[in-house]
PDB file of C-alpha atoms in Angstrom:
ATOM      1  CA  MET N   1      -1.037 -69.374  29.186  1.00  0.00           C
ATOM      2  CA  SER N   2      -4.366 -69.679  28.346  1.00  0.00           C
ATOM      3  CA  THR N   3      -6.191 -66.711  29.020  1.00  0.00           C
ATOM      4  CA  ASP N   4      -8.887 -68.553  31.001  1.00  0.00           C
ATOM      5  CA  ASN N   5      -6.196 -69.463  33.672  1.00  0.00           C
ATOM      6  CA  LYS N   6      -5.147 -65.559  34.268  1.00  0.00           C
ATOM      7  CA  THR N   7      -6.747 -64.213  36.933  1.00  0.00           C
ATOM      8  CA  THR N   8      -8.364 -60.747  35.946  1.00  0.00           C
ATOM      9  CA  THR N   9      -4.973 -58.357  37.538  1.00  0.00           C
ATOM     10  CA  GLU N  10      -2.885 -60.484  34.847  1.00  0.00           C
ATOM     11  CA  ARG N  11      -5.604 -59.818  31.941  1.00  0.00           C
ATOM     12  CA  LEU N  12      -5.584 -56.446  33.083  1.00  0.00           C
ATOM     13  CA  SER N  13      -1.952 -56.061  32.783  1.00  0.00           C
ATOM     14  CA  ASP N  14      -2.427 -57.397  29.202  1.00  0.00           C
ATOM     15  CA  VAL N  15      -4.173 -55.036  28.183  1.00  0.00           C
ATOM     16  CA  ALA N  16      -2.889 -51.971  29.117  1.00  0.00           C
ATOM     17  CA  VAL N  17       0.400 -53.883  27.204  1.00  0.00           C
ATOM     18  CA  ARG N  18      -1.381 -53.572  24.286  1.00  0.00           C
ATOM     19  CA  ALA N  19      -2.872 -50.246  24.806  1.00  0.00           C
ATOM     20  CA  ASN N  20       0.757 -48.987  25.605  1.00  0.00           C
ATOM     21  CA  ALA N  21       1.631 -50.280  22.486  1.00  0.00           C
ATOM     22  CA  LEU N  22      -1.943 -49.001  20.387  1.00  0.00           C
ATOM     23  CA  CYS N  23      -0.444 -45.423  21.410  1.00  0.00           C
ATOM     24  CA  GLN N  24       3.297 -45.820  20.927  1.00  0.00           C
ATOM     25  CA  THR N  25       1.809 -46.298  17.313  1.00  0.00           C
ATOM     26  CA  VAL N  26      -0.268 -43.821  16.623  1.00  0.00           C
ATOM     27  CA  ALA N  27       1.870 -41.498  18.388  1.00  0.00           C
ATOM     28  CA  GLN N  28       4.763 -42.914  15.461  1.00  0.00           C
ATOM     29  CA  GLN N  29       2.080 -42.094  12.748  1.00  0.00           C
ATOM     30  CA  SER N  30       0.974 -38.964  14.108  1.00  0.00           C
ATOM     31  CA  ASP N  31       4.962 -38.327  14.269  1.00  0.00           C
ATOM     32  CA  ASN N  32       4.924 -38.520  10.447  1.00  0.00           C
ATOM     33  CA  ILE N  33       1.649 -37.546  10.036  1.00  0.00           C
ATOM     34  CA  ASN N  34       2.632 -33.560  11.364  1.00  0.00           C
ATOM     35  CA  THR N  35       6.400 -34.322   9.502  1.00  0.00           C
ATOM     36  CA  SER N  36       4.533 -34.907   6.216  1.00  0.00           C
ATOM     37  CA  LEU N  37       1.797 -31.764   6.997  1.00  0.00           C
ATOM     38  CA  GLN N  38       5.220 -29.498   7.550  1.00  0.00           C
ATOM     39  CA  GLN N  39       6.578 -30.588   4.602  1.00  0.00           C
ATOM     40  CA  ALA N  40       3.663 -30.179   2.159  1.00  0.00           C
ATOM     41  CA  LYS N  41       3.239 -26.646   4.577  1.00  0.00           C
ATOM     42  CA  ALA N  42       6.620 -25.394   3.377  1.00  0.00           C
ATOM     43  CA  GLU N  43       5.880 -26.798  -0.638  1.00  0.00           C
ATOM     44  CA  PHE N  44       3.444 -24.619  -0.306  1.00  0.00           C
ATOM     45  CA  ASP N  45       4.826 -21.749   1.420  1.00  0.00           C
ATOM     46  CA  ASP N  46       7.657 -21.836  -1.358  1.00  0.00           C
ATOM     47  CA  TRP N  47       5.614 -22.077  -4.291  1.00  0.00           C
ATOM     48  CA  LYS N  48       3.392 -19.608  -2.812  1.00  0.00           C
ATOM     49  CA  GLY N  49       5.485 -17.327  -2.899  1.00  0.00           C
ATOM     50  CA  SER N  50       6.678 -17.603  -6.827  1.00  0.00           C
ATOM     51  CA  PHE N  51       3.330 -15.591  -6.450  1.00  0.00           C
ATOM     52  CA  THR N  52       2.419 -13.451  -3.576  1.00  0.00           C
ATOM     53  CA  GLU N  53       4.289 -11.673  -1.133  1.00  0.00           C
ATOM     54  CA  VAL N  54       3.799  -9.106   1.855  1.00  0.00           C
ATOM     55  CA  VAL N  55       6.039  -5.827   1.627  1.00  0.00           C
ATOM     56  CA  ASN N  56       5.468  -3.602   4.653  1.00  0.00           C
ATOM     57  CA  GLY N  57       2.542  -5.419   5.576  1.00  0.00           C
ATOM     58  CA  LEU N  58       0.777  -5.485   2.313  1.00  0.00           C
ATOM     59  CA  LEU N  59      -0.100  -8.497   0.103  1.00  0.00           C
ATOM     60  CA  VAL N  60       2.120  -7.782  -2.976  1.00  0.00           C
ATOM     61  CA  HIS N  61       1.044 -10.656  -5.906  1.00  0.00           C
ATOM     62  CA  LYS N  62       3.347 -11.143  -8.842  1.00  0.00           C
ATOM     63  CA  GLU N  63       2.916 -12.248 -12.504  1.00  0.00           C
ATOM     64  CA  GLY N  64       6.155 -12.214 -13.967  1.00  0.00           C
ATOM     65  CA  ARG N  65       8.572  -8.989 -13.635  1.00  0.00           C
ATOM     66  CA  ASN N  66       5.236  -7.434 -12.775  1.00  0.00           C
ATOM     67  CA  LYS N  67       3.754  -6.552  -9.117  1.00  0.00           C
ATOM     68  CA  ARG N  68       0.475  -5.198  -7.498  1.00  0.00           C
ATOM     69  CA  PHE N  69      -1.077  -4.539  -4.101  1.00  0.00           C
ATOM     70  CA  SER N  70      -3.750  -2.147  -2.615  1.00  0.00           C
ATOM     71  CA  PHE N  71      -5.102  -0.351  -0.181  1.00  0.00           C
ATOM     72  CA  ALA N  72      -8.230   1.727   0.838  1.00  0.00           C
ATOM     73  CA  GLN N  73      -8.687   4.203   4.202  1.00  0.00           C
ATOM     74  CA  VAL N  74     -10.728   6.657   5.445  1.00  0.00           C
ATOM     75  CA  LEU N  75      -9.785   9.712   5.670  1.00  0.00           C
ATOM     76  CA  ASP N  76     -10.412  11.425   9.499  1.00  0.00           C
ATOM     77  CA  ASN N  77     -11.564  15.109   8.597  1.00  0.00           C
ATOM     78  CA  GLY N  78     -11.772  16.828  12.696  1.00  0.00           C
ATOM     79  CA  GLY N  79     -15.577  16.499  12.295  1.00  0.00           C
ATOM     80  CA  TYR N  80     -18.563  18.548  11.054  1.00  0.00           C
ATOM     81  CA  ASP N  81     -20.427  22.113  13.021  1.00  0.00           C
ATOM     82  CA  ALA N  82     -22.823  22.792  12.475  1.00  0.00           C
ATOM     83  CA  ARG N  83     -22.889  25.629  13.600  1.00  0.00           C
ATOM     84  CA  GLY N  84     -19.945  27.290  11.372  1.00  0.00           C
ATOM     85  CA  GLN N  85     -18.113  28.001  14.709  1.00  0.00           C
ATOM     86  CA  GLY N  86     -15.114  26.014  14.034  1.00  0.00           C
ATOM     87  CA  PRO N  87     -11.381  27.000  15.499  1.00  0.00           C
ATOM     88  CA  ASN N  88     -10.538  27.753  11.824  1.00  0.00           C
ATOM     89  CA  PRO N  89     -12.340  30.950  10.047  1.00  0.00           C
ATOM     90  CA  ASP N  90     -12.146  29.870   6.320  1.00  0.00           C
ATOM     91  CA  PHE N  91     -13.401  26.359   7.542  1.00  0.00           C
ATOM     92  CA  ALA N  92     -15.518  27.396   9.870  1.00  0.00           C
ATOM     93  CA  THR N  93     -18.330  24.572  10.161  1.00  0.00           C
ATOM     94  CA  CYS N  94     -14.710  22.184  10.636  1.00  0.00           C
ATOM     95  CA  ALA N  95     -15.158  21.142  14.424  1.00  0.00           C
ATOM     96  CA  ASN N  96     -11.489  20.033  14.982  1.00  0.00           C
ATOM     97  CA  PRO N  97      -9.289  20.333  11.486  1.00  0.00           C
ATOM     98  CA  LYS N  98      -6.999  18.472  10.313  1.00  0.00           C
ATOM     99  CA  GLU N  99      -3.414  18.614   8.638  1.00  0.00           C
ATOM    100  CA  PRO N 100      -3.251  17.509   4.878  1.00  0.00           C
ATOM    101  CA  TYR N 101      -2.465  13.943   5.030  1.00  0.00           C
ATOM    102  CA  TYR N 102       0.322  12.410   2.326  1.00  0.00           C
ATOM    103  CA  ILE N 103      -1.391   9.150   0.644  1.00  0.00           C
ATOM    104  CA  ASN N 104       2.387   7.830  -0.911  1.00  0.00           C
ATOM    105  CA  LEU N 105       1.247   5.609  -3.574  1.00  0.00           C
ATOM    106  CA  LEU N 106       4.594   4.052  -3.598  1.00  0.00           C
ATOM    107  CA  GLU N 107       7.397   3.663  -3.374  1.00  0.00           C
ATOM    108  CA  PHE N 108      11.586   3.423  -4.766  1.00  0.00           C
ATOM    109  CA  VAL N 109      14.659   2.718  -3.104  1.00  0.00           C
ATOM    110  CA  ALA N 110      17.711   3.539  -4.104  1.00  0.00           C
ATOM    111  CA  GLY N 111      19.836   1.083  -5.033  1.00  0.00           C
ATOM    112  CA  ALA N 112      23.611   0.804  -4.402  1.00  0.00           C
ATOM    113  CA  ASN N 113      24.103   2.051  -7.930  1.00  0.00           C
ATOM    114  CA  GLY N 114      21.521   4.630  -6.784  1.00  0.00           C
ATOM    115  CA  TRP N 115      19.118   3.414  -9.802  1.00  0.00           C
ATOM    116  CA  PHE N 116      15.429   3.375  -9.437  1.00  0.00           C
ATOM    117  CA  GLY N 117      14.793   1.529 -12.296  1.00  0.00           C
ATOM    118  CA  ASN N 118      16.390  -0.525 -15.066  1.00  0.00           C
ATOM    119  CA  TYR N 119      15.742  -1.105 -18.809  1.00  0.00           C
ATOM    120  CA  GLY N 120      11.497  -0.623 -19.749  1.00  0.00           C
ATOM    121  CA  ASP N 121      10.592  -0.648 -15.602  1.00  0.00           C
ATOM    122  CA  ARG N 122       7.363   1.494 -15.665  1.00  0.00           C
ATOM    123  CA  PHE N 123       4.446   1.345 -13.324  1.00  0.00           C
ATOM    124  CA  ARG N 124       1.329   2.559 -12.940  1.00  0.00           C
ATOM    125  CA  CYS N 125      -0.970   3.851  -9.649  1.00  0.00           C
ATOM    126  CA  GLU N 126      -4.916   4.476  -9.763  1.00  0.00           C
ATOM    127  CA  PHE N 127      -6.230   6.804  -6.644  1.00  0.00           C
ATOM    128  CA  ILE N 128      -9.693   6.952  -6.123  1.00  0.00           C
ATOM    129  CA  MET N 129     -11.523   8.973  -2.887  1.00  0.00           C
ATOM    130  CA  SER N 130     -14.616   9.850  -2.511  1.00  0.00           C
ATOM    131  CA  HIS N 131     -17.375  10.445   0.013  1.00  0.00           C
ATOM    132  CA  ARG N 132     -19.836   7.887   0.072  1.00  0.00           C
ATOM    133  CA  GLY N 133     -19.226   5.984  -2.670  1.00  0.00           C
ATOM    134  CA  MET N 134     -20.756   9.049  -5.213  1.00  0.00           C
ATOM    135  CA  TYR N 135     -18.319   9.361  -7.906  1.00  0.00           C
ATOM    136  CA  SER N 136     -19.801  12.513  -9.107  1.00  0.00           C
ATOM    137  CA  THR N 137     -17.615  14.179  -5.944  1.00  0.00           C
ATOM    138  CA  SER N 138     -14.635  12.106  -6.280  1.00  0.00           C
ATOM    139  CA  ASP N 139     -11.139  12.663  -6.606  1.00  0.00           C
ATOM    140  CA  HIS N 140     -10.119   9.747  -9.585  1.00  0.00           C
ATOM    141  CA  ILE N 141      -6.080  10.248  -9.940  1.00  0.00           C
ATOM    142  CA  VAL N 142      -4.003   8.004 -12.696  1.00  0.00           C
ATOM    143  CA  ILE N 143      -0.268   7.866 -13.059  1.00  0.00           C
ATOM    144  CA  THR N 144       1.725   6.281 -15.629  1.00  0.00           C
ATOM    145  CA  GLY N 145       5.201   6.190 -15.774  1.00  0.00           C
ATOM    146  CA  THR N 146       9.103   4.460 -15.811  1.00  0.00           C
ATOM    147  CA  SER N 147      11.862   4.328 -13.197  1.00  0.00           C
ATOM    148  CA  PHE N 148      14.836   4.058 -14.938  1.00  0.00           C
ATOM    149  CA  GLU N 149      18.398   5.260 -13.563  1.00  0.00           C
ATOM    150  CA  ASP N 150      19.178   8.163 -11.499  1.00  0.00           C
ATOM    151  CA  CYS N 151      15.079   9.029 -12.522  1.00  0.00           C
ATOM    152  CA  VAL N 152      11.368   8.482 -12.057  1.00  0.00           C
ATOM    153  CA  SER N 153       8.908  10.503 -13.924  1.00  0.00           C
ATOM    154  CA  GLY N 154       4.923   9.800 -15.645  1.00  0.00           C
ATOM    155  CA  ARG N 155       1.535  11.208 -16.827  1.00  0.00           C
ATOM    156  CA  VAL N 156      -1.021  12.103 -14.653  1.00  0.00           C
ATOM    157  CA  GLU N 157      -4.586  11.685 -15.970  1.00  0.00           C
ATOM    158  CA  ILE N 158      -7.347  13.165 -14.576  1.00  0.00           C
ATOM    159  CA  LYS N 159     -10.647  11.419 -14.701  1.00  0.00           C
ATOM    160  CA  ASN N 160     -12.250  12.791 -12.327  1.00  0.00           C
ATOM    161  CA  ILE N 161     -11.663  15.796  -9.753  1.00  0.00           C
ATOM    162  CA  THR N 162     -13.736  17.568  -7.339  1.00  0.00           C
ATOM    163  CA  GLU N 163     -14.302  21.649  -7.888  1.00  0.00           C
ATOM    164  CA  HIS N 164     -13.982  23.348  -5.187  1.00  0.00           C
ATOM    165  CA  THR N 165     -14.064  27.324  -4.831  1.00  0.00           C
ATOM    166  CA  LEU N 166     -10.362  27.051  -2.341  1.00  0.00           C
ATOM    167  CA  THR N 167      -7.461  25.992  -3.928  1.00  0.00           C
ATOM    168  CA  GLY N 168      -5.048  23.191  -1.901  1.00  0.00           C
ATOM    169  CA  HIS N 169      -7.310  20.319  -2.146  1.00  0.00           C
ATOM    170  CA  LEU N 170      -5.508  18.001  -3.990  1.00  0.00           C
ATOM    171  CA  ALA N 171      -2.049  18.751  -5.088  1.00  0.00           C
ATOM    172  CA  LEU N 172       0.747  16.068  -6.259  1.00  0.00           C
ATOM    173  CA  PHE N 173       4.411  16.325  -3.593  1.00  0.00           C
ATOM    174  CA  VAL N 174       7.776  15.565  -4.222  1.00  0.00           C
ATOM    175  CA  SER N 175      10.947  15.501  -2.044  1.00  0.00           C
ATOM    176  CA  GLU N 176      14.147  15.285  -3.773  1.00  0.00           C
ATOM    177  CA  PRO N 177      17.630  16.417  -3.685  1.00  0.00           C
ATOM    178  CA  ASN N 178      16.815  19.582  -5.495  1.00  0.00           C
ATOM    179  CA  GLY N 179      13.685  20.127  -2.266  1.00  0.00           C
ATOM    180  CA  ASP N 180      10.215  19.728  -2.002  1.00  0.00           C
ATOM    181  CA  ARG N 181       7.432  20.685  -4.526  1.00  0.00           C
ATOM    182  CA  GLU N 182       3.916  20.812  -5.280  1.00  0.00           C
ATOM    183  CA  LYS N 183       1.669  20.959  -8.432  1.00  0.00           C
ATOM    184  CA  GLU N 184      -1.864  21.798  -6.939  1.00  0.00           C
ATOM    185  CA  LEU N 185      -4.576  19.324  -8.699  1.00  0.00           C
ATOM    186  CA  ASN N 186      -7.588  21.755  -9.651  1.00  0.00           C
ATOM    187  CA  PRO N 187     -10.155  22.370 -12.502  1.00  0.00           C
ATOM    188  CA  LYS N 188      -9.682  25.889 -12.662  1.00  0.00           C
ATOM    189  CA  ILE N 189      -5.918  26.572 -12.569  1.00  0.00           C
ATOM    190  CA  GLU N 190      -4.819  27.785 -15.820  1.00  0.00           C
ATOM    191  CA  ASP N 191      -2.668  25.212 -17.661  1.00  0.00           C
ATOM    192  CA  TYR N 192      -5.580  22.051 -16.251  1.00  0.00           C
ATOM    193  CA  SER N 193      -5.734  19.627 -18.546  1.00  0.00           C
ATOM    194  CA  ASN N 194      -7.091  16.092 -18.847  1.00  0.00           C
ATOM    195  CA  SER N 195      -3.290  14.606 -18.026  1.00  0.00           C
ATOM    196  CA  PHE N 196       0.613  15.706 -18.390  1.00  0.00           C
ATOM    197  CA  PRO N 197       4.019  14.944 -17.714  1.00  0.00           C
ATOM    198  CA  PHE N 198       4.868  15.342 -14.317  1.00  0.00           C
ATOM    199  CA  ASN N 199       8.678  14.523 -12.537  1.00  0.00           C
ATOM    200  CA  PHE N 200       8.618  12.573  -9.487  1.00  0.00           C
ATOM    201  CA  ARG N 201      11.531  12.524  -9.061  1.00  0.00           C
ATOM    202  CA  ALA N 202      13.607  14.396 -12.018  1.00  0.00           C
ATOM    203  CA  VAL N 203      17.209  13.704 -13.511  1.00  0.00           C
ATOM    204  CA  ASN N 204      20.941  15.005 -12.577  1.00  0.00           C
ATOM    205  CA  GLN N 205      20.515  15.324  -9.058  1.00  0.00           C
ATOM    206  CA  GLY N 206      22.894  12.401  -8.043  1.00  0.00           C
ATOM    207  CA  PHE N 207      22.801   8.313  -7.576  1.00  0.00           C
ATOM    208  CA  GLY N 208      23.262   8.501  -3.342  1.00  0.00           C
ATOM    209  CA  PRO N 209      20.980   6.776  -1.488  1.00  0.00           C
ATOM    210  CA  GLY N 210      16.940   8.396  -0.997  1.00  0.00           C
ATOM    211  CA  VAL N 211      13.889   7.471  -1.669  1.00  0.00           C
ATOM    212  CA  ALA N 212      11.993   8.584  -4.936  1.00  0.00           C
ATOM    213  CA  ARG N 213       7.703   8.816  -3.756  1.00  0.00           C
ATOM    214  CA  ILE N 214       3.666   9.129  -5.598  1.00  0.00           C
ATOM    215  CA  THR N 215       2.926  11.503  -3.268  1.00  0.00           C
ATOM    216  CA  LEU N 216      -0.350  12.743  -3.001  1.00  0.00           C
ATOM    217  CA  LYS N 217      -1.431  16.005  -0.548  1.00  0.00           C
ATOM    218  CA  VAL N 218      -4.538  15.340   0.207  1.00  0.00           C
ATOM    219  CA  ASP N 219      -6.448  18.228   2.852  1.00  0.00           C
ATOM    220  CA  PRO N 220      -9.159  17.366   4.707  1.00  0.00           C
ATOM    221  CA  LYS N 221     -10.611  20.804   5.709  1.00  0.00           C
ATOM    222  CA  PHE N 222     -12.329  21.416   2.374  1.00  0.00           C
ATOM    223  CA  HIS N 223     -14.091  17.869   3.256  1.00  0.00           C
ATOM    224  CA  CYS N 224     -15.722  18.698   6.106  1.00  0.00           C
ATOM    225  CA  GLY N 225     -19.369  17.089   6.794  1.00  0.00           C
ATOM    226  CA  ALA N 226     -18.858  14.721   3.932  1.00  0.00           C
ATOM    227  CA  TYR N 227     -15.955  12.811   5.183  1.00  0.00           C
ATOM    228  CA  ARG N 228     -13.652  10.998   2.442  1.00  0.00           C
ATOM    229  CA  ALA N 229     -11.772   7.451   2.125  1.00  0.00           C
ATOM    230  CA  LEU N 230      -9.400   6.720  -0.591  1.00  0.00           C
ATOM    231  CA  SER N 231      -8.868   3.458  -2.752  1.00  0.00           C
ATOM    232  CA  VAL N 232      -5.285   2.770  -4.175  1.00  0.00           C
ATOM    233  CA  GLN N 233      -3.950   0.466  -6.293  1.00  0.00           C
ATOM    234  CA  CYS N 234      -0.568   0.270  -8.234  1.00  0.00           C
ATOM    235  CA  GLU N 235       1.958  -1.946  -9.846  1.00  0.00           C
ATOM    236  CA  TYR N 236       5.295  -2.213 -11.008  1.00  0.00           C
ATOM    237  CA  SER N 237       8.237  -4.222 -12.727  1.00  0.00           C
ATOM    238  CA  SER N 238      11.195  -2.166 -10.890  1.00  0.00           C
ATOM    239  CA  ASP N 239      13.175  -4.256  -8.267  1.00  0.00           C
ATOM    240  CA  ARG N 240      13.370  -0.761  -6.690  1.00  0.00           C
ATOM    241  CA  ALA N 241       9.437  -0.066  -6.298  1.00  0.00           C
ATOM    242  CA  ARG N 242       7.238  -1.477  -3.469  1.00  0.00           C
ATOM    243  CA  PRO N 243       4.087  -0.254  -1.208  1.00  0.00           C
ATOM    244  CA  SER N 244       5.218   2.759   0.466  1.00  0.00           C
ATOM    245  CA  ASN N 245       6.007   1.962   5.295  1.00  0.00           C
ATOM    246  CA  ILE N 246       4.119   4.973   5.607  1.00  0.00           C
ATOM    247  CA  ARG N 247       0.850   5.082   3.314  1.00  0.00           C
ATOM    248  CA  VAL N 248      -0.805   7.604   4.706  1.00  0.00           C
ATOM    249  CA  SER N 249       0.325   9.944   7.413  1.00  0.00           C
ATOM    250  CA  HIS N 250       0.368  13.974   8.168  1.00  0.00           C
ATOM    251  CA  GLU N 251       4.079  13.439   8.166  1.00  0.00           C
ATOM    252  CA  GLN N 252       5.552  15.194   5.120  1.00  0.00           C
ATOM    253  CA  PRO N 253       7.525  12.256   3.183  1.00  0.00           C
ATOM    254  CA  SER N 254      11.602  13.586   3.144  1.00  0.00           C
ATOM    255  CA  TRP N 255      13.953  12.296   0.942  1.00  0.00           C
ATOM    256  CA  ASN N 256      15.747  10.275   2.793  1.00  0.00           C
ATOM    257  CA  GLN N 257      12.925   9.305   4.846  1.00  0.00           C
ATOM    258  CA  LEU N 258      13.165   5.436   4.432  1.00  0.00           C
TER     259      LEU N 258
END
């Protein structure tokens, strides 16, 4: 029928039919586009997974068998009491003294065979803690080591450290089957040197389950009036290593704590 002979109602009906057909075509194309986008995203995520992954909330970059991550945080020191009338007489300028922080730089979870790594596995962690970005009053520690079979150990290099008249400002902390231990890091101690070897999990303590950690203990009471911000960068190759699930805490880590 010629459109000239159609009524207005019939013409509007034809327009509606064509519009519906066009909408169906657009919807089909939209579905095709969405499908293509989903496929492309899946391919991108698969490709991206070869280079990055999220482990315990941190983005870990992968390059061959090496992995690396970083994190930063400000440590609450409890505030400053200019009157010197804080509750702790040894730290009278601390308005609300805080307990020590445990900074878990990196951890190794024992595998089914009790190993913390394989042949040639290595790690490196760099720790910097400063007030207002002033390196002269910063603590800068670099730890380089290996993780293989039942041992995690390395060399601790002190690049810079804040000198305090009281002890206990900064220490290495270790929890292992044979017990907990600490090593103070302070330039006043007799055996202070630029670097020294250190066991974070010594050999001959069995091959059972557990976690070996690279941990620093920081007492913020020394920082009242001059808060500290820390930065950590770690790289590792062991498939048993990872960023710690609890990176900064007042809770002392334990050997069996996952």
